[in-house]
Short mmCIF file of N, CA and C in Angstrom, two decimals:
data_model
loop_
_atom_site.label_atom_id
_atom_site.label_comp_id
_atom_site.label_asym_id
_atom_site.label_seq_id
_atom_site.Cartn_x
_atom_site.Cartn_y
_atom_site.Cartn_z
N MET A 300 -0.18 25.35 -17.10
CA MET A 300 -1.56 25.35 -16.67
C MET A 300 -1.65 26.03 -15.31
N ASN A 301 -2.61 26.89 -15.17
CA ASN A 301 -2.82 27.59 -13.91
C ASN A 301 -4.01 26.94 -13.20
N PHE A 302 -3.73 26.19 -12.14
CA PHE A 302 -4.78 25.48 -11.43
C PHE A 302 -5.68 26.40 -10.61
N PHE A 303 -5.23 27.65 -10.39
CA PHE A 303 -6.00 28.57 -9.57
C PHE A 303 -6.80 29.56 -10.41
N SER A 304 -6.74 29.44 -11.71
CA SER A 304 -7.46 30.34 -12.59
C SER A 304 -8.96 30.07 -12.53
N THR A 305 -9.73 31.11 -12.72
CA THR A 305 -11.19 30.94 -12.78
C THR A 305 -11.64 30.70 -14.21
N LYS A 306 -10.73 30.81 -15.16
CA LYS A 306 -11.07 30.57 -16.56
C LYS A 306 -10.86 29.09 -16.89
N LYS A 307 -11.64 28.64 -17.85
CA LYS A 307 -11.53 27.24 -18.27
C LYS A 307 -10.13 26.99 -18.81
N GLN A 308 -9.53 25.90 -18.35
CA GLN A 308 -8.20 25.51 -18.80
C GLN A 308 -8.35 24.42 -19.87
N HIS A 309 -7.53 24.49 -20.88
CA HIS A 309 -7.58 23.49 -21.94
C HIS A 309 -6.48 22.46 -21.71
N ILE A 310 -6.84 21.21 -21.86
CA ILE A 310 -5.88 20.12 -21.65
C ILE A 310 -5.93 19.17 -22.85
N MET A 311 -4.90 18.38 -22.97
CA MET A 311 -4.87 17.36 -24.02
C MET A 311 -5.88 16.27 -23.66
N ALA A 312 -6.53 15.73 -24.65
CA ALA A 312 -7.50 14.66 -24.41
C ALA A 312 -6.74 13.38 -24.04
N PRO A 313 -7.07 12.78 -22.89
CA PRO A 313 -6.39 11.54 -22.51
C PRO A 313 -6.90 10.37 -23.34
N GLU A 314 -6.01 9.44 -23.58
CA GLU A 314 -6.38 8.21 -24.29
C GLU A 314 -5.89 7.04 -23.44
N PHE A 315 -6.73 6.02 -23.35
CA PHE A 315 -6.41 4.86 -22.54
C PHE A 315 -6.35 3.62 -23.42
N TYR A 316 -5.31 2.82 -23.20
CA TYR A 316 -5.11 1.61 -24.01
C TYR A 316 -4.80 0.43 -23.11
N ILE A 317 -5.22 -0.74 -23.55
CA ILE A 317 -4.79 -2.01 -22.97
C ILE A 317 -4.16 -2.79 -24.11
N LEU A 318 -2.94 -3.25 -23.89
CA LEU A 318 -2.29 -4.13 -24.86
C LEU A 318 -2.52 -5.56 -24.39
N TYR A 319 -3.38 -6.26 -25.09
CA TYR A 319 -3.78 -7.61 -24.70
C TYR A 319 -2.90 -8.63 -25.42
N ASN A 320 -2.31 -9.54 -24.63
CA ASN A 320 -1.43 -10.55 -25.21
C ASN A 320 -1.82 -11.93 -24.68
N GLY A 321 -3.11 -12.14 -24.47
CA GLY A 321 -3.58 -13.42 -23.95
C GLY A 321 -3.82 -14.44 -25.04
N THR A 322 -4.38 -15.55 -24.65
CA THR A 322 -4.62 -16.64 -25.60
C THR A 322 -6.05 -16.64 -26.14
N GLU A 323 -6.95 -15.91 -25.50
CA GLU A 323 -8.33 -15.82 -25.98
C GLU A 323 -8.39 -14.97 -27.24
N GLU A 324 -9.20 -15.40 -28.21
CA GLU A 324 -9.35 -14.65 -29.46
C GLU A 324 -10.10 -13.35 -29.23
N LEU A 325 -9.51 -12.25 -29.67
CA LEU A 325 -10.15 -10.93 -29.61
C LEU A 325 -10.01 -10.28 -30.97
N PRO A 326 -10.88 -9.31 -31.27
CA PRO A 326 -10.65 -8.52 -32.49
C PRO A 326 -9.35 -7.73 -32.33
N GLU A 327 -8.75 -7.32 -33.43
CA GLU A 327 -7.49 -6.56 -33.33
C GLU A 327 -7.67 -5.32 -32.47
N GLU A 328 -8.81 -4.65 -32.62
CA GLU A 328 -9.12 -3.47 -31.81
C GLU A 328 -10.55 -3.58 -31.31
N SER A 329 -10.75 -3.22 -30.04
CA SER A 329 -12.10 -3.16 -29.49
C SER A 329 -12.12 -2.10 -28.40
N LEU A 330 -13.31 -1.73 -27.97
CA LEU A 330 -13.48 -0.72 -26.93
C LEU A 330 -14.22 -1.32 -25.75
N ILE A 331 -13.84 -0.90 -24.55
CA ILE A 331 -14.64 -1.20 -23.37
C ILE A 331 -14.92 0.11 -22.66
N ARG A 332 -16.06 0.18 -22.02
CA ARG A 332 -16.48 1.38 -21.31
C ARG A 332 -16.61 1.06 -19.83
N LEU A 333 -16.11 1.95 -19.01
CA LEU A 333 -16.23 1.79 -17.56
C LEU A 333 -17.71 1.69 -17.18
N SER A 334 -18.56 2.47 -17.82
CA SER A 334 -19.98 2.48 -17.47
C SER A 334 -20.66 1.13 -17.71
N ASP A 335 -20.08 0.28 -18.54
CA ASP A 335 -20.64 -1.06 -18.74
C ASP A 335 -20.56 -1.89 -17.46
N CYS A 336 -19.71 -1.47 -16.53
CA CYS A 336 -19.53 -2.20 -15.27
C CYS A 336 -20.35 -1.62 -14.13
N TYR A 337 -20.97 -0.46 -14.33
CA TYR A 337 -21.75 0.17 -13.26
C TYR A 337 -22.94 -0.72 -12.90
N ILE A 338 -23.18 -0.88 -11.64
CA ILE A 338 -24.26 -1.72 -11.15
C ILE A 338 -25.62 -1.09 -11.43
N ASP A 339 -25.75 0.21 -11.17
CA ASP A 339 -27.04 0.88 -11.28
C ASP A 339 -27.10 1.87 -12.43
N GLY A 340 -26.48 1.56 -13.54
CA GLY A 340 -26.51 2.49 -14.67
C GLY A 340 -25.55 3.65 -14.46
N SER A 341 -25.67 4.68 -15.27
CA SER A 341 -24.76 5.82 -15.22
C SER A 341 -25.48 7.07 -14.74
N PRO A 342 -25.22 7.50 -13.49
CA PRO A 342 -25.78 8.78 -13.06
C PRO A 342 -25.21 9.90 -13.93
N GLU A 343 -25.91 11.00 -13.97
CA GLU A 343 -25.51 12.12 -14.83
C GLU A 343 -24.09 12.61 -14.53
N ASN A 344 -23.69 12.61 -13.27
CA ASN A 344 -22.39 13.15 -12.90
C ASN A 344 -21.32 12.08 -12.70
N SER A 345 -21.48 10.94 -13.36
CA SER A 345 -20.50 9.86 -13.22
C SER A 345 -19.37 10.02 -14.23
N ILE A 346 -18.31 9.29 -13.99
CA ILE A 346 -17.15 9.32 -14.89
C ILE A 346 -17.33 8.24 -15.96
N GLU A 347 -17.00 8.59 -17.17
CA GLU A 347 -16.98 7.61 -18.25
C GLU A 347 -15.57 7.54 -18.79
N ILE A 348 -15.04 6.35 -18.84
CA ILE A 348 -13.72 6.13 -19.43
C ILE A 348 -13.89 5.06 -20.51
N VAL A 349 -13.38 5.36 -21.67
CA VAL A 349 -13.41 4.41 -22.77
C VAL A 349 -11.97 3.97 -23.02
N VAL A 350 -11.76 2.67 -23.02
CA VAL A 350 -10.42 2.12 -23.19
C VAL A 350 -10.38 1.32 -24.49
N LYS A 351 -9.36 1.58 -25.28
CA LYS A 351 -9.17 0.82 -26.52
C LYS A 351 -8.27 -0.37 -26.21
N ILE A 352 -8.77 -1.56 -26.53
CA ILE A 352 -7.99 -2.79 -26.35
C ILE A 352 -7.36 -3.14 -27.69
N LEU A 353 -6.05 -3.28 -27.68
CA LEU A 353 -5.32 -3.69 -28.88
C LEU A 353 -4.80 -5.10 -28.64
N ASP A 354 -5.23 -6.03 -29.46
CA ASP A 354 -4.77 -7.41 -29.33
C ASP A 354 -3.39 -7.52 -29.98
N VAL A 355 -2.38 -7.69 -29.14
CA VAL A 355 -1.01 -7.79 -29.65
C VAL A 355 -0.47 -9.22 -29.54
N SER A 356 -1.37 -10.20 -29.35
CA SER A 356 -0.90 -11.58 -29.32
C SER A 356 -0.35 -11.94 -30.70
N TYR A 357 0.64 -12.81 -30.72
CA TYR A 357 1.45 -13.02 -31.92
C TYR A 357 0.67 -13.56 -33.11
N ASN A 358 0.83 -12.85 -34.22
CA ASN A 358 0.33 -13.24 -35.54
C ASN A 358 1.02 -12.29 -36.51
N LYS A 359 1.81 -12.83 -37.42
CA LYS A 359 2.60 -12.00 -38.34
C LYS A 359 1.74 -11.03 -39.14
N ASP A 360 0.48 -11.36 -39.34
CA ASP A 360 -0.38 -10.54 -40.20
C ASP A 360 -1.10 -9.41 -39.47
N LYS A 361 -0.94 -9.29 -38.16
CA LYS A 361 -1.63 -8.23 -37.43
C LYS A 361 -1.04 -6.88 -37.77
N ASN A 362 -1.91 -5.94 -38.10
CA ASN A 362 -1.48 -4.60 -38.48
C ASN A 362 -0.65 -3.92 -37.40
N ILE A 363 -1.09 -4.01 -36.15
CA ILE A 363 -0.38 -3.32 -35.07
C ILE A 363 1.04 -3.84 -34.94
N LEU A 364 1.23 -5.14 -35.17
CA LEU A 364 2.57 -5.72 -35.06
C LEU A 364 3.44 -5.35 -36.25
N LYS A 365 2.80 -5.07 -37.38
CA LYS A 365 3.55 -4.60 -38.55
C LYS A 365 4.01 -3.16 -38.35
N LYS A 366 3.25 -2.39 -37.58
CA LYS A 366 3.56 -0.97 -37.38
C LYS A 366 4.61 -0.74 -36.30
N SER A 367 4.74 -1.66 -35.35
CA SER A 367 5.67 -1.47 -34.24
C SER A 367 6.58 -2.68 -34.09
N ARG A 368 7.85 -2.47 -34.39
CA ARG A 368 8.83 -3.56 -34.29
C ARG A 368 8.94 -4.05 -32.84
N THR A 369 8.90 -3.13 -31.88
CA THR A 369 9.03 -3.51 -30.47
C THR A 369 7.86 -4.38 -30.04
N LEU A 370 6.64 -3.99 -30.42
CA LEU A 370 5.47 -4.81 -30.07
C LEU A 370 5.55 -6.18 -30.75
N TYR A 371 6.01 -6.20 -31.99
CA TYR A 371 6.17 -7.47 -32.70
C TYR A 371 7.14 -8.37 -31.94
N GLU A 372 8.30 -7.83 -31.55
CA GLU A 372 9.31 -8.62 -30.86
C GLU A 372 8.79 -9.11 -29.51
N TYR A 373 8.10 -8.22 -28.79
CA TYR A 373 7.53 -8.61 -27.49
C TYR A 373 6.51 -9.73 -27.68
N SER A 374 5.62 -9.57 -28.64
CA SER A 374 4.58 -10.56 -28.90
C SER A 374 5.18 -11.91 -29.27
N ARG A 375 6.17 -11.88 -30.13
CA ARG A 375 6.85 -13.12 -30.54
C ARG A 375 7.55 -13.76 -29.35
N PHE A 376 8.19 -12.95 -28.51
CA PHE A 376 8.88 -13.47 -27.33
C PHE A 376 7.89 -14.18 -26.40
N ILE A 377 6.73 -13.58 -26.18
CA ILE A 377 5.72 -14.20 -25.31
C ILE A 377 5.26 -15.53 -25.92
N GLN A 378 5.11 -15.57 -27.24
CA GLN A 378 4.73 -16.83 -27.89
C GLN A 378 5.80 -17.89 -27.65
N ILE A 379 7.06 -17.51 -27.79
CA ILE A 379 8.17 -18.45 -27.55
C ILE A 379 8.14 -18.95 -26.11
N VAL A 380 7.91 -18.05 -25.18
CA VAL A 380 7.83 -18.44 -23.76
C VAL A 380 6.73 -19.48 -23.57
N ARG A 381 5.57 -19.22 -24.13
CA ARG A 381 4.45 -20.17 -23.99
C ARG A 381 4.80 -21.53 -24.60
N GLU A 382 5.42 -21.50 -25.78
CA GLU A 382 5.76 -22.75 -26.46
C GLU A 382 6.79 -23.55 -25.66
N THR A 383 7.82 -22.89 -25.15
CA THR A 383 8.86 -23.62 -24.41
C THR A 383 8.32 -24.14 -23.08
N LEU A 384 7.44 -23.38 -22.46
CA LEU A 384 6.84 -23.84 -21.21
C LEU A 384 5.95 -25.06 -21.45
N ALA A 385 5.20 -25.04 -22.55
CA ALA A 385 4.32 -26.17 -22.88
C ALA A 385 5.13 -27.43 -23.20
N ALA A 386 6.35 -27.26 -23.72
CA ALA A 386 7.17 -28.40 -24.14
C ALA A 386 8.07 -28.94 -23.03
N SER A 387 8.10 -28.27 -21.87
CA SER A 387 9.03 -28.69 -20.82
C SER A 387 8.35 -28.63 -19.46
N SER A 388 8.69 -29.59 -18.60
CA SER A 388 8.18 -29.55 -17.23
C SER A 388 9.14 -28.79 -16.32
N ASP A 389 10.33 -28.51 -16.82
CA ASP A 389 11.34 -27.77 -16.06
C ASP A 389 11.23 -26.28 -16.41
N LYS A 390 10.66 -25.51 -15.51
CA LYS A 390 10.40 -24.10 -15.77
C LYS A 390 11.70 -23.32 -16.04
N GLU A 391 12.73 -23.60 -15.27
CA GLU A 391 14.00 -22.87 -15.45
C GLU A 391 14.63 -23.19 -16.80
N ALA A 392 14.61 -24.46 -17.19
CA ALA A 392 15.15 -24.85 -18.50
C ALA A 392 14.32 -24.22 -19.62
N ALA A 393 13.01 -24.16 -19.44
CA ALA A 393 12.13 -23.55 -20.44
C ALA A 393 12.43 -22.06 -20.57
N ALA A 394 12.69 -21.39 -19.44
CA ALA A 394 13.01 -19.95 -19.47
C ALA A 394 14.31 -19.72 -20.22
N LYS A 395 15.32 -20.52 -19.92
CA LYS A 395 16.61 -20.38 -20.61
C LYS A 395 16.46 -20.62 -22.11
N GLU A 396 15.68 -21.64 -22.46
CA GLU A 396 15.46 -21.96 -23.87
C GLU A 396 14.70 -20.83 -24.58
N ALA A 397 13.71 -20.25 -23.90
CA ALA A 397 12.94 -19.15 -24.49
C ALA A 397 13.84 -17.96 -24.77
N VAL A 398 14.71 -17.63 -23.83
CA VAL A 398 15.64 -16.51 -24.03
C VAL A 398 16.61 -16.83 -25.15
N ARG A 399 17.13 -18.06 -25.20
CA ARG A 399 18.07 -18.45 -26.25
C ARG A 399 17.43 -18.32 -27.63
N ILE A 400 16.20 -18.84 -27.79
CA ILE A 400 15.51 -18.76 -29.08
C ILE A 400 15.25 -17.31 -29.46
N ALA A 401 14.77 -16.53 -28.50
CA ALA A 401 14.47 -15.12 -28.79
C ALA A 401 15.73 -14.37 -29.20
N MET A 402 16.83 -14.61 -28.51
CA MET A 402 18.09 -13.94 -28.85
C MET A 402 18.56 -14.38 -30.24
N SER A 403 18.39 -15.67 -30.56
CA SER A 403 18.82 -16.15 -31.88
C SER A 403 17.97 -15.55 -33.00
N GLU A 404 16.72 -15.18 -32.68
CA GLU A 404 15.86 -14.52 -33.66
C GLU A 404 16.03 -13.00 -33.66
N GLY A 405 16.91 -12.52 -32.77
CA GLY A 405 17.16 -11.08 -32.71
C GLY A 405 16.05 -10.29 -32.04
N LEU A 406 15.31 -10.93 -31.16
CA LEU A 406 14.18 -10.28 -30.49
C LEU A 406 14.61 -9.61 -29.19
N LEU A 407 14.21 -8.38 -29.01
CA LEU A 407 14.43 -7.64 -27.75
C LEU A 407 15.86 -7.82 -27.24
N LYS A 408 16.83 -7.68 -28.14
CA LYS A 408 18.23 -7.98 -27.82
C LYS A 408 18.75 -7.26 -26.58
N GLU A 409 18.60 -5.93 -26.57
CA GLU A 409 19.12 -5.17 -25.42
C GLU A 409 18.45 -5.59 -24.14
N PHE A 410 17.14 -5.65 -24.18
CA PHE A 410 16.37 -5.98 -22.98
C PHE A 410 16.71 -7.37 -22.47
N LEU A 411 16.69 -8.35 -23.36
CA LEU A 411 16.97 -9.73 -22.94
C LEU A 411 18.43 -9.90 -22.55
N GLY A 412 19.31 -9.10 -23.14
CA GLY A 412 20.72 -9.15 -22.75
C GLY A 412 20.91 -8.77 -21.29
N VAL A 413 20.08 -7.86 -20.81
CA VAL A 413 20.18 -7.40 -19.42
C VAL A 413 19.28 -8.23 -18.50
N TYR A 414 18.04 -8.47 -18.92
CA TYR A 414 17.04 -9.07 -18.03
C TYR A 414 16.57 -10.46 -18.46
N GLY A 415 17.28 -11.14 -19.33
CA GLY A 415 16.84 -12.39 -19.94
C GLY A 415 15.98 -13.32 -19.11
N LEU A 416 16.57 -14.02 -18.15
CA LEU A 416 15.82 -15.02 -17.39
C LEU A 416 14.73 -14.38 -16.54
N GLU A 417 15.01 -13.21 -16.01
CA GLU A 417 14.01 -12.50 -15.21
C GLU A 417 12.78 -12.17 -16.07
N ALA A 418 13.01 -11.74 -17.30
CA ALA A 418 11.91 -11.42 -18.22
C ALA A 418 11.10 -12.66 -18.55
N ALA A 419 11.78 -13.77 -18.81
CA ALA A 419 11.06 -15.02 -19.11
C ALA A 419 10.27 -15.48 -17.90
N ASP A 420 10.86 -15.37 -16.72
CA ASP A 420 10.17 -15.77 -15.50
C ASP A 420 8.90 -14.94 -15.29
N MET A 421 8.99 -13.63 -15.54
CA MET A 421 7.81 -12.77 -15.42
C MET A 421 6.75 -13.17 -16.43
N ALA A 422 7.15 -13.54 -17.61
CA ALA A 422 6.19 -13.96 -18.63
C ALA A 422 5.50 -15.26 -18.23
N PHE A 423 6.22 -16.15 -17.53
CA PHE A 423 5.62 -17.40 -17.07
C PHE A 423 4.52 -17.14 -16.05
N ARG A 424 4.67 -16.05 -15.33
CA ARG A 424 3.66 -15.70 -14.32
C ARG A 424 2.62 -14.76 -14.90
N GLU A 425 2.28 -14.97 -16.15
CA GLU A 425 1.36 -14.08 -16.85
C GLU A 425 0.03 -13.98 -16.11
N PHE A 426 -0.64 -12.91 -16.36
CA PHE A 426 -1.93 -12.61 -15.76
C PHE A 426 -2.93 -13.72 -16.06
N ASN A 427 -3.57 -14.22 -15.04
CA ASN A 427 -4.57 -15.27 -15.20
C ASN A 427 -5.96 -14.65 -15.10
N TYR A 428 -6.60 -14.44 -16.24
CA TYR A 428 -7.89 -13.75 -16.31
C TYR A 428 -8.96 -14.48 -15.49
N GLU A 429 -9.01 -15.80 -15.61
CA GLU A 429 -10.04 -16.55 -14.90
C GLU A 429 -9.88 -16.39 -13.38
N ALA A 430 -8.63 -16.47 -12.89
CA ALA A 430 -8.39 -16.29 -11.46
C ALA A 430 -8.76 -14.88 -11.02
N PHE A 431 -8.47 -13.91 -11.88
CA PHE A 431 -8.81 -12.51 -11.59
C PHE A 431 -10.32 -12.35 -11.46
N ILE A 432 -11.08 -12.89 -12.41
CA ILE A 432 -12.54 -12.78 -12.38
C ILE A 432 -13.09 -13.47 -11.13
N GLU A 433 -12.55 -14.62 -10.79
CA GLU A 433 -13.01 -15.33 -9.59
C GLU A 433 -12.75 -14.49 -8.34
N GLN A 434 -11.59 -13.84 -8.28
CA GLN A 434 -11.28 -12.98 -7.13
C GLN A 434 -12.24 -11.80 -7.07
N ILE A 435 -12.55 -11.21 -8.22
CA ILE A 435 -13.50 -10.09 -8.26
C ILE A 435 -14.86 -10.55 -7.73
N LYS A 436 -15.32 -11.73 -8.16
CA LYS A 436 -16.60 -12.25 -7.70
C LYS A 436 -16.60 -12.41 -6.18
N GLN A 437 -15.50 -12.98 -5.65
CA GLN A 437 -15.41 -13.17 -4.20
C GLN A 437 -15.43 -11.83 -3.47
N ASP A 438 -14.70 -10.85 -4.02
CA ASP A 438 -14.68 -9.52 -3.40
C ASP A 438 -16.07 -8.89 -3.40
N TYR A 439 -16.77 -8.97 -4.54
CA TYR A 439 -18.12 -8.41 -4.61
C TYR A 439 -19.07 -9.13 -3.66
N PHE A 440 -18.93 -10.45 -3.56
CA PHE A 440 -19.78 -11.20 -2.63
C PHE A 440 -19.53 -10.73 -1.21
N LYS A 441 -18.25 -10.61 -0.85
CA LYS A 441 -17.89 -10.16 0.50
C LYS A 441 -18.43 -8.75 0.75
N ASP A 442 -18.25 -7.86 -0.24
CA ASP A 442 -18.78 -6.50 -0.12
C ASP A 442 -20.30 -6.53 0.04
N GLY A 443 -20.96 -7.40 -0.71
CA GLY A 443 -22.41 -7.51 -0.64
C GLY A 443 -22.87 -7.98 0.73
N VAL A 444 -22.16 -8.95 1.30
CA VAL A 444 -22.49 -9.45 2.63
C VAL A 444 -22.32 -8.33 3.65
N GLU A 445 -21.19 -7.60 3.56
CA GLU A 445 -20.95 -6.50 4.50
C GLU A 445 -22.01 -5.41 4.36
N LEU A 446 -22.37 -5.08 3.13
CA LEU A 446 -23.41 -4.08 2.90
C LEU A 446 -24.74 -4.56 3.46
N GLY A 447 -25.06 -5.82 3.25
CA GLY A 447 -26.29 -6.39 3.79
C GLY A 447 -26.32 -6.33 5.31
N GLU A 448 -25.18 -6.64 5.93
CA GLU A 448 -25.10 -6.58 7.39
C GLU A 448 -25.30 -5.15 7.88
N ARG A 449 -24.67 -4.18 7.19
CA ARG A 449 -24.82 -2.76 7.57
C ARG A 449 -26.27 -2.31 7.43
N LYS A 450 -26.89 -2.69 6.31
CA LYS A 450 -28.30 -2.31 6.10
C LYS A 450 -29.18 -2.93 7.18
N GLY A 451 -28.91 -4.20 7.49
CA GLY A 451 -29.70 -4.88 8.52
C GLY A 451 -29.54 -4.22 9.87
N LYS A 452 -28.31 -3.86 10.21
CA LYS A 452 -28.06 -3.18 11.49
C LYS A 452 -28.77 -1.84 11.52
N ALA A 453 -28.66 -1.08 10.43
CA ALA A 453 -29.32 0.23 10.36
C ALA A 453 -30.82 0.07 10.49
N ALA A 454 -31.38 -0.89 9.78
CA ALA A 454 -32.83 -1.11 9.83
C ALA A 454 -33.27 -1.45 11.25
N GLY A 455 -32.51 -2.32 11.92
CA GLY A 455 -32.84 -2.70 13.29
C GLY A 455 -32.78 -1.53 14.25
N LEU A 456 -31.71 -0.73 14.15
CA LEU A 456 -31.59 0.44 15.03
C LEU A 456 -32.73 1.43 14.80
N ILE A 457 -33.00 1.71 13.55
CA ILE A 457 -34.04 2.69 13.21
C ILE A 457 -35.40 2.21 13.71
N GLU A 458 -35.69 0.94 13.49
CA GLU A 458 -36.96 0.39 13.96
C GLU A 458 -37.06 0.49 15.48
N MET A 459 -35.97 0.16 16.18
CA MET A 459 -35.96 0.22 17.64
C MET A 459 -36.17 1.66 18.12
N TYR A 460 -35.44 2.62 17.52
CA TYR A 460 -35.59 4.01 17.94
C TYR A 460 -37.01 4.51 17.69
N GLN A 461 -37.58 4.09 16.58
CA GLN A 461 -38.94 4.52 16.25
C GLN A 461 -39.94 3.93 17.25
N GLU A 462 -39.76 2.65 17.61
CA GLU A 462 -40.66 2.01 18.59
C GLU A 462 -40.52 2.64 19.96
N LEU A 463 -39.32 3.13 20.29
CA LEU A 463 -39.10 3.80 21.58
C LEU A 463 -39.61 5.24 21.57
N GLY A 464 -40.08 5.70 20.42
CA GLY A 464 -40.63 7.05 20.33
C GLY A 464 -39.58 8.15 20.23
N ILE A 465 -38.37 7.77 19.87
CA ILE A 465 -37.29 8.76 19.72
C ILE A 465 -37.55 9.56 18.45
N PRO A 466 -37.48 10.90 18.53
CA PRO A 466 -37.73 11.72 17.34
C PRO A 466 -36.73 11.40 16.21
N ARG A 467 -37.17 11.61 14.99
CA ARG A 467 -36.38 11.26 13.80
C ARG A 467 -34.99 11.89 13.83
N GLU A 468 -34.90 13.19 14.13
CA GLU A 468 -33.61 13.88 14.11
C GLU A 468 -32.63 13.28 15.12
N GLU A 469 -33.14 12.93 16.30
CA GLU A 469 -32.28 12.31 17.31
C GLU A 469 -31.88 10.90 16.86
N ALA A 470 -32.79 10.20 16.22
CA ALA A 470 -32.50 8.86 15.71
C ALA A 470 -31.40 8.91 14.65
N VAL A 471 -31.44 9.94 13.79
CA VAL A 471 -30.39 10.10 12.77
C VAL A 471 -29.03 10.22 13.46
N THR A 472 -28.97 11.06 14.48
CA THR A 472 -27.71 11.28 15.20
C THR A 472 -27.23 9.98 15.84
N ARG A 473 -28.14 9.24 16.45
CA ARG A 473 -27.76 7.99 17.12
C ARG A 473 -27.28 6.94 16.10
N VAL A 474 -27.99 6.82 14.99
CA VAL A 474 -27.58 5.86 13.95
C VAL A 474 -26.19 6.23 13.43
N LYS A 475 -25.99 7.52 13.21
CA LYS A 475 -24.69 8.01 12.71
C LYS A 475 -23.58 7.62 13.69
N GLU A 476 -23.80 7.87 14.98
CA GLU A 476 -22.77 7.59 15.99
C GLU A 476 -22.56 6.09 16.19
N LYS A 477 -23.65 5.33 16.30
CA LYS A 477 -23.55 3.88 16.54
C LYS A 477 -22.84 3.15 15.41
N MET A 478 -23.09 3.61 14.17
CA MET A 478 -22.56 2.89 13.01
C MET A 478 -21.34 3.55 12.40
N GLY A 479 -20.93 4.71 12.92
CA GLY A 479 -19.76 5.41 12.37
C GLY A 479 -20.00 5.91 10.96
N LEU A 480 -21.20 6.44 10.72
CA LEU A 480 -21.58 6.90 9.38
C LEU A 480 -21.45 8.41 9.27
N SER A 481 -21.42 8.89 8.04
CA SER A 481 -21.52 10.32 7.81
C SER A 481 -22.99 10.70 7.99
N ALA A 482 -23.26 11.99 8.14
CA ALA A 482 -24.64 12.45 8.28
C ALA A 482 -25.46 12.07 7.05
N GLU A 483 -24.83 12.17 5.88
CA GLU A 483 -25.52 11.84 4.63
C GLU A 483 -25.88 10.35 4.57
N GLU A 484 -24.94 9.49 4.97
CA GLU A 484 -25.23 8.05 4.97
C GLU A 484 -26.35 7.71 5.95
N ALA A 485 -26.30 8.31 7.14
CA ALA A 485 -27.34 8.07 8.14
C ALA A 485 -28.70 8.52 7.61
N GLU A 486 -28.74 9.68 6.96
CA GLU A 486 -29.99 10.19 6.38
C GLU A 486 -30.53 9.24 5.31
N THR A 487 -29.63 8.70 4.52
CA THR A 487 -30.05 7.76 3.47
C THR A 487 -30.73 6.54 4.09
N TYR A 488 -30.12 5.98 5.15
CA TYR A 488 -30.74 4.84 5.83
C TYR A 488 -32.08 5.23 6.45
N MET A 489 -32.15 6.44 7.02
CA MET A 489 -33.41 6.90 7.62
C MET A 489 -34.49 7.00 6.55
N ASP A 490 -34.14 7.54 5.39
CA ASP A 490 -35.12 7.67 4.31
C ASP A 490 -35.67 6.31 3.89
N VAL A 491 -34.82 5.30 3.95
CA VAL A 491 -35.24 3.97 3.52
C VAL A 491 -36.04 3.24 4.60
N PHE A 492 -35.58 3.33 5.86
CA PHE A 492 -36.14 2.46 6.90
C PHE A 492 -37.09 3.14 7.89
N TRP A 493 -37.11 4.46 7.96
CA TRP A 493 -38.01 5.15 8.90
C TRP A 493 -39.43 5.07 8.37
N LYS A 494 -40.31 4.46 9.16
CA LYS A 494 -41.71 4.29 8.74
C LYS A 494 -42.48 5.58 9.00
N LYS A 495 -43.14 6.06 7.97
CA LYS A 495 -43.85 7.34 8.09
C LYS A 495 -45.27 7.16 8.53
#
């Protein structure tokens, strides 16, 4: 590929997948779109990414697990890890038992032969969706508070400059400097808060 060419370059179409191995029931295949998460809809020049979610949680009858021996073995191993952890209060003993059972079933032999207990330990620390969502909410709240504070500061400065009779163009420059904004950001605040 020539990145400096003025002619259109052809590339392979990217595909995005999530292999889901959680405990929540999902269809075997589903799609999620990045634009579903946009706060203000999809502007014309925004990016759209569609991700196919494949539910690989253990079930002998799942088509995807029938097609891929490695995914089947991984899925079964995770199920064993969950079962041994639920049956024991001793995490280390549960990890050893999970590896022993998986090895006896012939699952992920090479991998578990090298990384056995480490692999089980990583599986015990599986992704916690609820904790993730809670963290996202907290981050958005914090971002919202910061944005609100910035808007409030901009509104106050603009109102003060306008009351002092400072011309709009000079006020833009002052808002930009006081708040460390780009010219475009300062103009956006001026458009919103400058009383005509």
